[in-house]
PDB file of C-alpha atoms in Angstrom:
ATOM      1  CA  MET V   1      14.277  20.191  29.634  1.00 78.00           C
ATOM      2  CA  ALA V   2      17.599  17.630  28.488  1.00 89.00           C
ATOM      3  CA  CYS V   3      14.942  14.892  27.434  1.00 92.00           C
ATOM      4  CA  PHE V   4      15.702  14.783  24.726  1.00 95.00           C
ATOM      5  CA  ILE V   5      19.142  13.810  24.637  1.00 95.00           C
ATOM      6  CA  VAL V   6      18.599  10.510  25.422  1.00 97.00           C
ATOM      7  CA  PRO V   7      16.793   9.613  22.885  1.00 97.00           C
ATOM      8  CA  ALA V   8      19.911  11.807  20.733  1.00 97.00           C
ATOM      9  CA  VAL V   9      22.375   9.439  21.461  1.00 98.00           C
ATOM     10  CA  GLU V  10      20.259   6.244  20.814  1.00 98.00           C
ATOM     11  CA  ALA V  11      20.313   8.434  17.080  1.00 98.00           C
ATOM     12  CA  VAL V  12      23.490   8.978  17.159  1.00 98.00           C
ATOM     13  CA  VAL V  13      23.949   4.727  17.989  1.00 98.00           C
ATOM     14  CA  VAL V  14      22.129   3.919  15.275  1.00 98.00           C
ATOM     15  CA  THR V  15      23.691   5.887  13.325  1.00 98.00           C
ATOM     16  CA  ALA V  16      27.114   4.670  12.913  1.00 98.00           C
ATOM     17  CA  ALA V  17      25.213   1.214  12.939  1.00 98.00           C
ATOM     18  CA  TYR V  18      23.111   2.297   9.767  1.00 98.00           C
ATOM     19  CA  PHE V  19      26.452   2.721   8.604  1.00 97.00           C
ATOM     20  CA  ALA V  20      28.322   0.156   9.661  1.00 97.00           C
ATOM     21  CA  ALA V  21      25.412  -2.134   8.226  1.00 96.00           C
ATOM     22  CA  LYS V  22      25.247  -0.556   4.619  1.00 96.00           C
ATOM     23  CA  LYS V  23      28.938  -0.579   4.194  1.00 95.00           C
ATOM     24  CA  SER V  24      28.720  -4.538   4.976  1.00 93.00           C
ATOM     25  CA  GLU V  25      25.645  -4.979   2.401  1.00 90.00           C
ATOM     26  CA  GLN V  26      27.219  -3.699  -0.321  1.00 89.00           C
ATOM     27  CA  LYS V  27      29.912  -5.524  -0.040  1.00 88.00           C
ATOM     28  CA  ILE V  28      27.722  -8.354   0.784  1.00 83.00           C
ATOM     29  CA  GLN V  29      25.980  -6.935  -3.462  1.00 78.00           C
ATOM     30  CA  ALA V  30      29.107  -5.342  -5.067  1.00 71.00           C
ATOM     31  CA  PRO V  31      30.381  -9.507  -5.760  1.00 69.00           C
ATOM     32  CA  LYS V  32      26.743 -10.168  -6.841  1.00 66.00           C
ATOM     33  CA  LEU V  33      25.731  -7.451  -9.261  1.00 63.00           C
ATOM     34  CA  ALA V  34      30.043  -7.926 -10.629  1.00 60.00           C
ATOM     35  CA  ASP V  35      29.055 -10.871 -11.686  1.00 64.00           C
ATOM     36  CA  GLY V  36      25.767  -9.332 -13.951  1.00 63.00           C
ATOM     37  CA  GLU V  37      23.808 -11.784 -11.508  1.00 62.00           C
ATOM     38  CA  LYS V  38      20.323 -11.075 -10.986  1.00 60.00           C
ATOM     39  CA  PHE V  39      18.393 -11.254  -7.395  1.00 54.00           C
ATOM     40  CA  ALA V  40      15.892 -13.764  -7.816  1.00 51.00           C
ATOM     41  CA  SER V  41      12.152 -12.203  -6.300  1.00 46.00           C
ATOM     42  CA  ASP V  42      12.925 -15.175  -2.955  1.00 50.00           C
ATOM     43  CA  GLU V  43      15.967 -12.332  -2.515  1.00 67.00           C
ATOM     44  CA  VAL V  44      13.431  -9.235  -1.993  1.00 74.00           C
ATOM     45  CA  LYS V  45      13.639  -8.750   1.518  1.00 86.00           C
ATOM     46  CA  ILE V  46      13.726  -5.299   3.689  1.00 92.00           C
ATOM     47  CA  THR V  47      17.415  -4.894   4.545  1.00 94.00           C
ATOM     48  CA  TRP V  48      18.755  -3.596   8.363  1.00 95.00           C
ATOM     49  CA  SER V  49      20.006  -0.358   7.063  1.00 96.00           C
ATOM     50  CA  LYS V  50      16.465   0.253   5.415  1.00 96.00           C
ATOM     51  CA  ARG V  51      14.979  -1.194   8.813  1.00 97.00           C
ATOM     52  CA  LEU V  52      18.113   1.430  10.888  1.00 98.00           C
ATOM     53  CA  SER V  53      17.399   4.325   8.379  1.00 98.00           C
ATOM     54  CA  TRP V  54      13.446   3.675   9.669  1.00 98.00           C
ATOM     55  CA  LEU V  55      14.645   4.299  13.023  1.00 98.00           C
ATOM     56  CA  MET V  56      17.094   7.333  12.516  1.00 98.00           C
ATOM     57  CA  GLY V  57      14.243   9.509  11.063  1.00 98.00           C
ATOM     58  CA  LEU V  58      11.602   8.779  13.523  1.00 98.00           C
ATOM     59  CA  LEU V  59      14.475   9.428  16.154  1.00 98.00           C
ATOM     60  CA  TRP V  60      16.252  12.468  14.091  1.00 98.00           C
ATOM     61  CA  GLY V  61      12.467  13.966  13.822  1.00 97.00           C
ATOM     62  CA  GLY V  62      11.533  13.780  17.142  1.00 96.00           C
ATOM     63  CA  VAL V  63      14.968  14.633  18.991  1.00 97.00           C
ATOM     64  CA  ILE V  64      15.072  17.789  16.109  1.00 97.00           C
ATOM     65  CA  LEU V  65      11.403  18.953  17.542  1.00 97.00           C
ATOM     66  CA  LEU V  66      11.892  18.736  21.067  1.00 95.00           C
ATOM     67  CA  ALA V  67      15.611  20.244  21.204  1.00 95.00           C
ATOM     68  CA  PHE V  68      13.593  23.062  19.183  1.00 96.00           C
ATOM     69  CA  GLU V  69      10.819  23.441  21.219  1.00 95.00           C
ATOM     70  CA  HIS V  70      13.321  23.212  23.610  1.00 94.00           C
ATOM     71  CA  PHE V  71      15.062  26.030  22.797  1.00 95.00           C
ATOM     72  CA  TRP V  72      11.445  26.967  22.147  1.00 95.00           C
ATOM     73  CA  HIS V  73      10.941  27.846  25.056  1.00 94.00           C
ATOM     74  CA  GLY V  74      14.471  29.146  26.903  1.00 93.00           C
ATOM     75  CA  GLU V  75      15.389  26.320  27.702  1.00 91.00           C
ATOM     76  CA  VAL V  76      17.305  25.541  25.683  1.00 91.00           C
ATOM     77  CA  VAL V  77      20.466  28.248  24.862  1.00 90.00           C
ATOM     78  CA  PRO V  78      23.114  28.872  22.662  1.00 89.00           C
ATOM     79  CA  TYR V  79      25.494  30.104  25.068  1.00 88.00           C
ATOM     80  CA  PRO V  80      26.857  27.294  27.958  1.00 85.00           C
ATOM     81  CA  PRO V  81      26.004  25.874  29.324  1.00 85.00           C
ATOM     82  CA  PHE V  82      23.669  25.914  26.918  1.00 88.00           C
ATOM     83  CA  LEU V  83      21.399  23.550  29.574  1.00 90.00           C
ATOM     84  CA  THR V  84      19.114  25.938  31.604  1.00 88.00           C
ATOM     85  CA  ALA V  85      19.035  23.239  34.383  1.00 87.00           C
ATOM     86  CA  MET V  86      22.601  23.495  34.342  1.00 89.00           C
ATOM     87  CA  ALA V  87      22.817  26.516  35.774  1.00 86.00           C
ATOM     88  CA  THR V  88      22.950  25.379  39.891  1.00 89.00           C
ATOM     89  CA  PRO V  89      23.323  21.842  41.075  1.00 90.00           C
ATOM     90  CA  GLU V  90      19.239  21.294  42.575  1.00 92.00           C
ATOM     91  CA  GLU V  91      18.207  21.958  38.275  1.00 92.00           C
ATOM     92  CA  THR V  92      21.030  19.328  37.547  1.00 92.00           C
ATOM     93  CA  ALA V  93      19.352  16.605  39.242  1.00 94.00           C
ATOM     94  CA  GLN V  94      15.686  17.646  38.372  1.00 93.00           C
ATOM     95  CA  MET V  95      17.646  17.504  35.006  1.00 93.00           C
ATOM     96  CA  LEU V  96      19.461  14.071  34.962  1.00 94.00           C
ATOM     97  CA  HIS V  97      15.732  12.520  36.414  1.00 95.00           C
ATOM     98  CA  GLU V  98      13.801  14.055  33.358  1.00 94.00           C
ATOM     99  CA  MET V  99      16.252  12.490  31.802  1.00 95.00           C
ATOM    100  CA  ALA V 100      16.430   8.658  33.403  1.00 96.00           C
ATOM    101  CA  THR V 101      12.744   8.939  33.096  1.00 96.00           C
ATOM    102  CA  VAL V 102      10.344  11.373  30.940  1.00 96.00           C
ATOM    103  CA  GLY V 103      13.904  10.705  28.255  1.00 96.00           C
ATOM    104  CA  VAL V 104      14.010   6.187  28.765  1.00 97.00           C
ATOM    105  CA  SER V 105      10.332   6.563  28.458  1.00 97.00           C
ATOM    106  CA  MET V 106      10.101   8.315  24.739  1.00 97.00           C
ATOM    107  CA  ALA V 107      13.796   6.499  23.460  1.00 97.00           C
ATOM    108  CA  VAL V 108      12.160   2.759  24.244  1.00 98.00           C
ATOM    109  CA  THR V 109       8.807   3.482  22.705  1.00 98.00           C
ATOM    110  CA  VAL V 110      10.231   5.305  19.401  1.00 98.00           C
ATOM    111  CA  THR V 111      12.613   1.872  19.308  1.00 98.00           C
ATOM    112  CA  ALA V 112       8.749  -0.246  20.743  1.00 98.00           C
ATOM    113  CA  VAL V 113       6.818   2.161  17.163  1.00 98.00           C
ATOM    114  CA  TRP V 114       9.656   1.139  15.060  1.00 98.00           C
ATOM    115  CA  GLY V 115      10.003  -2.761  16.036  1.00 98.00           C
ATOM    116  CA  VAL V 116       6.073  -3.257  15.419  1.00 98.00           C
ATOM    117  CA  ILE V 117       6.422  -1.855  12.200  1.00 98.00           C
ATOM    118  CA  CYS V 118       9.101  -3.833  11.409  1.00 98.00           C
ATOM    119  CA  ALA V 119       6.956  -6.561  12.385  1.00 98.00           C
ATOM    120  CA  VAL V 120       3.963  -4.872   9.987  1.00 97.00           C
ATOM    121  CA  ALA V 121       6.893  -4.499   7.183  1.00 97.00           C
ATOM    122  CA  GLU V 122       7.790  -8.713   6.681  1.00 96.00           C
ATOM    123  CA  ALA V 123       4.346  -9.538   6.843  1.00 96.00           C
ATOM    124  CA  LYS V 124       3.901  -7.098   3.800  1.00 95.00           C
ATOM    125  CA  VAL V 125       7.011  -8.791   2.671  1.00 94.00           C
ATOM    126  CA  LYS V 126       6.958 -12.886   3.029  1.00 94.00           C
ATOM    127  CA  LYS V 127       2.629 -11.667   2.121  1.00 93.00           C
ATOM    128  CA  ILE V 128       3.677 -10.351  -1.751  1.00 90.00           C
ATOM    129  CA  LYS V 129       5.969 -13.203  -1.654  1.00 89.00           C
ATOM    130  CA  ALA V 130       4.001 -16.233  -1.004  1.00 90.00           C
ATOM    131  CA  SER V 131       1.578 -13.476  -3.787  1.00 90.00           C
ATOM    132  CA  LEU V 132       4.384 -14.394  -6.006  1.00 86.00           C
ATOM    133  CA  LYS V 133       5.606 -17.432  -5.129  1.00 86.00           C
ATOM    134  CA  ASN V 134       1.648 -19.033  -5.907  1.00 88.00           C
ATOM    135  CA  GLU V 135       1.320 -16.601  -8.977  1.00 87.00           C
ATOM    136  CA  ALA V 136       4.887 -18.373 -10.508  1.00 80.00           C
ATOM    137  CA  ALA V 137       3.023 -22.131  -9.833  1.00 71.00           C
TER     138      ALA V 137
END
């Protein structure tokens, strides 16, 4: 019914964190670029804003698909109260239980998958750095 709301809230928080990280990284890199410094190969890394953009894509994609699916089945409507489960207190309790179980488990699963993606990407970056270091030596 409303399980997509929990990942949507996480997506909003991650989006805010993404913009904060992006702004912070730009402040750090701006003086280097202004001085005309080139980045060394050992500075190549996956930034937090890049990692957060991956999580944003996973979360927003899932939220949009689930919202559409719920709209398609008539569980979300374009008029108040927007969620049909909010029509009666019994249905509202059932909706909140679904959000607490299904919604939270979906958000945790997506975040765990993102963690695995980040770990694999970091391992690949380390492997590439090691091969570049061996070629340079």
